[in-house]
Tab-separated table of C-alpha atoms in Angstrom:
chain	number	residue	atom	x	y	z
A	82	MET	CA	0.000	0.000	0.000
A	83	THR	CA	1.404	3.393	-0.999
A	84	THR	CA	1.709	5.842	1.880
A	85	LEU	CA	0.856	9.502	1.345
A	86	LEU	CA	2.140	12.213	3.679
A	87	LEU	CA	-0.098	15.272	3.402
A	88	VAL	CA	1.455	18.633	4.331
A	89	HIS	CA	-1.168	21.304	4.897
A	90	GLY	CA	-0.964	24.952	3.895
A	91	GLY	CA	-1.121	28.108	5.924
A	92	LEU	CA	1.533	30.431	7.293
A	93	TRP	CA	1.019	31.237	10.974
A	94	GLU	CA	-2.768	31.574	10.531
A	95	PRO	CA	-4.690	30.520	13.646
A	96	GLY	CA	-6.756	27.392	13.122
A	97	MET	CA	-5.066	26.322	9.903
A	98	ASP	CA	-4.060	22.721	10.509
A	99	ALA	CA	-4.400	19.316	8.859
A	100	GLY	CA	-8.019	19.085	9.916
A	101	ALA	CA	-8.994	22.370	8.296
A	102	PHE	CA	-6.917	21.818	5.158
A	103	TRP	CA	-7.247	18.081	4.446
A	104	ARG	CA	-9.714	16.267	6.680
A	105	ARG	CA	-12.812	18.476	6.760
A	106	PRO	CA	-12.709	19.176	2.987
A	107	GLY	CA	-12.783	15.373	2.462
A	108	VAL	CA	-9.311	14.868	0.981
A	109	VAL	CA	-8.107	12.308	3.521
A	110	ALA	CA	-11.257	10.194	3.176
A	111	ALA	CA	-11.201	10.397	-0.636
A	112	LEU	CA	-7.582	9.214	-0.794
A	113	GLU	CA	-8.209	6.408	1.697
A	114	GLU	CA	-11.145	5.283	-0.469
A	115	ARG	CA	-8.673	5.026	-3.354
A	116	GLY	CA	-6.536	2.588	-1.390
A	117	PHE	CA	-3.849	4.801	0.117
A	118	ASP	CA	-2.479	4.830	3.630
A	119	VAL	CA	-2.767	8.533	4.496
A	120	LEU	CA	-0.740	10.417	7.094
A	121	ALA	CA	-1.836	14.005	7.736
A	122	PRO	CA	0.192	15.512	10.594
A	123	ASP	CA	-0.039	19.087	11.767
A	124	ARG	CA	2.882	21.282	10.776
A	125	SER	CA	5.048	22.900	13.421
A	126	VAL	CA	3.154	25.844	14.904
A	127	ARG	CA	4.725	29.201	14.078
A	128	ALA	CA	8.073	27.739	13.023
A	129	PRO	CA	10.714	30.454	12.442
A	130	SER	CA	12.162	28.828	9.305
A	131	TRP	CA	11.425	26.235	6.637
A	132	PRO	CA	14.290	23.898	7.653
A	133	ILE	CA	12.800	23.729	11.156
A	134	GLU	CA	9.447	22.844	9.598
A	135	ALA	CA	11.141	20.104	7.556
A	136	GLU	CA	12.805	18.713	10.673
A	137	HIS	CA	9.398	18.503	12.366
A	138	LEU	CA	7.905	16.699	9.344
A	139	ALA	CA	10.838	14.281	9.218
A	140	GLY	CA	9.775	13.070	12.632
A	141	THR	CA	6.433	11.915	11.168
A	142	LEU	CA	7.949	9.823	8.357
A	143	PRO	CA	7.312	6.070	8.389
A	144	ALA	CA	10.025	3.506	7.702
A	145	GLN	CA	9.221	3.190	3.997
A	146	PRO	CA	9.504	5.955	1.356
A	147	VAL	CA	6.362	8.042	0.896
A	148	THR	CA	4.684	10.261	-1.644
A	149	VAL	CA	4.432	13.747	-0.142
A	150	VAL	CA	1.427	15.862	-1.135
A	151	ALA	CA	1.661	19.495	-0.041
A	152	GLY	CA	-0.632	22.481	-0.398
A	153	SER	CA	-0.005	26.238	-0.642
A	154	ASN	CA	2.715	27.376	1.814
A	155	GLY	CA	3.093	23.778	2.928
A	156	CYS	CA	4.875	23.264	-0.398
A	157	SER	CA	7.927	25.073	0.996
A	158	ALA	CA	8.073	22.816	4.049
A	159	ALA	CA	7.599	19.733	1.863
A	160	MET	CA	10.283	20.810	-0.595
A	161	ARG	CA	12.770	21.318	2.227
A	162	LEU	CA	11.860	17.839	3.511
A	163	ALA	CA	12.426	16.300	0.069
A	164	LEU	CA	15.792	18.061	-0.247
A	165	ALA	CA	16.892	16.973	3.229
A	166	ARG	CA	15.548	13.413	3.014
A	167	PRO	CA	15.553	12.258	-0.630
A	168	ASP	CA	15.821	8.683	0.662
A	169	ALA	CA	12.421	9.016	2.343
A	170	VAL	CA	10.492	10.943	-0.345
A	171	ALA	CA	9.829	8.929	-3.485
A	172	ARG	CA	7.531	11.503	-5.096
A	173	LEU	CA	6.570	15.077	-4.302
A	174	LEU	CA	3.290	16.658	-5.368
A	175	LEU	CA	2.965	20.415	-4.872
A	176	ALA	CA	-0.644	21.576	-5.052
A	177	TRP	CA	-1.377	25.287	-5.388
A	178	PRO	CA	2.183	26.352	-4.450
A	179	ALA	CA	2.269	29.778	-2.820
A	180	THR	CA	3.808	32.423	-5.062
A	181	ALA	CA	7.143	33.912	-3.990
A	182	GLY	CA	8.840	37.063	-5.208
A	183	ASP	CA	5.711	39.181	-5.672
A	184	ALA	CA	6.406	42.436	-3.802
A	185	ARG	CA	2.736	43.284	-3.219
A	186	ILE	CA	1.838	39.822	-1.906
A	187	ASP	CA	5.019	39.577	0.155
A	188	ALA	CA	4.222	42.914	1.801
A	189	ARG	CA	0.736	41.760	2.774
A	190	THR	CA	2.085	38.444	4.078
A	191	ALA	CA	4.897	40.169	5.996
A	192	ALA	CA	2.383	42.438	7.694
A	193	ALA	CA	0.229	39.458	8.675
A	194	LEU	CA	3.237	37.584	10.048
A	195	ALA	CA	4.385	40.609	12.045
A	196	ALA	CA	0.887	41.063	13.453
A	197	ALA	CA	0.981	37.404	14.535
A	198	GLY	CA	4.211	38.011	16.439
A	199	ALA	CA	6.902	37.028	13.952
A	200	THR	CA	10.244	38.810	14.341
A	201	PRO	CA	11.734	40.652	11.351
A	202	GLU	CA	14.313	37.849	11.027
A	203	THR	CA	11.574	35.227	10.887
A	204	VAL	CA	9.591	37.201	8.312
A	205	THR	CA	12.688	37.469	6.120
A	206	ALA	CA	13.448	33.759	6.452
A	207	LEU	CA	9.903	32.667	5.626
A	208	LEU	CA	9.439	34.945	2.609
A	209	ALA	CA	12.876	34.519	1.011
A	210	GLY	CA	12.826	32.855	-2.406
A	211	GLU	CA	12.379	33.650	-6.082
A	212	THR	CA	10.045	30.855	-7.188
A	213	LEU	CA	9.225	28.924	-4.019
A	214	ARG	CA	9.597	30.398	-0.540
A	215	GLY	CA	12.569	29.076	1.394
A	216	VAL	CA	14.218	27.342	-1.563
A	217	THR	CA	16.904	28.552	-3.988
A	218	GLU	CA	16.796	28.016	-7.738
A	219	PRO	CA	19.870	25.703	-7.718
A	220	GLU	CA	18.216	23.593	-5.015
A	221	LEU	CA	15.102	23.251	-7.148
A	222	ALA	CA	17.166	22.218	-10.161
A	223	GLY	CA	18.842	19.516	-8.067
A	224	LEU	CA	15.638	17.938	-6.721
A	225	THR	CA	15.763	14.148	-7.114
A	226	PRO	CA	12.254	12.874	-6.197
A	227	GLN	CA	9.734	12.930	-9.031
A	228	LEU	CA	7.806	16.226	-8.954
A	229	GLY	CA	4.142	16.784	-9.754
A	230	LEU	CA	2.400	20.162	-9.783
A	231	VAL	CA	-1.266	21.091	-9.381
A	232	PRO	CA	-2.016	24.724	-10.308
A	233	ALA	CA	-4.768	26.742	-8.661
A	234	ASP	CA	-7.692	26.921	-11.097
A	235	PRO	CA	-8.799	29.646	-11.164
A	236	PRO	CA	-5.478	31.232	-10.138
A	237	ASP	CA	-5.374	33.967	-7.519
A	238	PRO	CA	-2.718	36.493	-6.431
A	239	PHE	CA	-1.408	34.159	-3.721
A	240	HIS	CA	-1.243	31.086	-5.999
A	241	GLN	CA	-0.231	32.382	-9.402
A	242	ARG	CA	0.135	30.178	-12.461
A	243	ARG	CA	3.612	31.564	-13.107
A	244	THR	CA	4.849	29.743	-9.996
A	245	VAL	CA	3.805	26.360	-11.378
A	246	ASP	CA	5.234	27.192	-14.800
A	247	ALA	CA	8.567	28.249	-13.294
A	248	LEU	CA	8.792	25.106	-11.159
A	249	ALA	CA	8.002	22.956	-14.187
A	250	THR	CA	10.874	24.620	-16.037
A	251	LEU	CA	13.374	24.492	-13.168
A	252	VAL	CA	12.871	20.886	-12.045
A	253	PRO	CA	13.820	18.245	-14.639
A	254	GLY	CA	10.992	15.845	-15.426
A	255	ALA	CA	8.317	17.762	-13.522
A	256	THR	CA	4.714	16.971	-14.474
A	257	VAL	CA	1.856	19.492	-14.425
A	258	LEU	CA	-1.454	17.854	-13.462
A	259	PRO	CA	-4.994	19.211	-13.921
A	260	GLY	CA	-5.678	22.309	-11.859
A	261	CYS	CA	-8.439	22.804	-9.326
A	262	THR	CA	-9.611	24.976	-6.438
A	263	GLU	CA	-7.537	24.963	-3.244
A	264	SER	CA	-8.889	22.498	-0.679
A	265	PRO	CA	-9.834	24.805	2.243
A	266	ARG	CA	-11.952	27.042	0.016
A	267	PRO	CA	-15.716	26.552	0.330
A	268	ASP	CA	-15.987	25.951	-3.432
A	269	PHE	CA	-13.503	23.037	-3.390
A	270	GLY	CA	-16.243	20.391	-3.054
A	271	PRO	CA	-16.936	19.881	-6.785
A	272	ASP	CA	-13.177	19.479	-7.374
A	273	LEU	CA	-12.576	16.893	-4.625
A	274	ASP	CA	-12.790	13.792	-6.814
A	275	ARG	CA	-10.773	15.393	-9.600
A	276	PHE	CA	-8.021	16.285	-7.145
A	277	ALA	CA	-8.052	12.862	-5.495
A	278	ASP	CA	-7.909	11.154	-8.893
A	279	ALA	CA	-4.936	13.318	-9.909
A	280	VAL	CA	-3.099	12.462	-6.681
A	281	ALA	CA	-3.864	8.763	-7.145
A	282	ALA	CA	-2.603	8.769	-10.724
A	283	PHE	CA	0.618	10.537	-9.721
A	284	ALA	CA	1.283	8.390	-6.663
A	285	GLY	CA	0.560	5.159	-8.522
């Protein structure tokens, strides 16, 4: 049985955990119905950096390699996990990756982080990145696990299509899957089966 490790989105928002992002929208149940063993841990609360998030996630890994499925800002934590533990991550699926390098969006996110208590050093660490937050372009080019990408459809300022296109160009062999609405959104329901089918096809 293939094991999926789901990494939820959010960036210091209160109440954004695996339950809100994966369980209540029906993603965990839909993937279990398709025959997967699904792990959906909560990310580290208010972590000051992406490597610290990856270290927390590494502690949830089972003995066998997994397919990691990440959403929104969770894509940065998952990418750092895949770079640190390529032996444990067989495949990496980034759904609706949060856009980096957009000055207007970064300013809004920085203000929200500061209001939540993040220090200036933490804000800088969490927002750094050209294509994906917390990851350099050479690191992306050197990724070894197979990469899949799910764009936000329709796109929005926080999950722009250019991020998926850039990742597909930077990472050799990356595959772009059908897009859909992000899971926590109230209009995700009609896209649930399409998303679960895309994950199942990618994970094998």
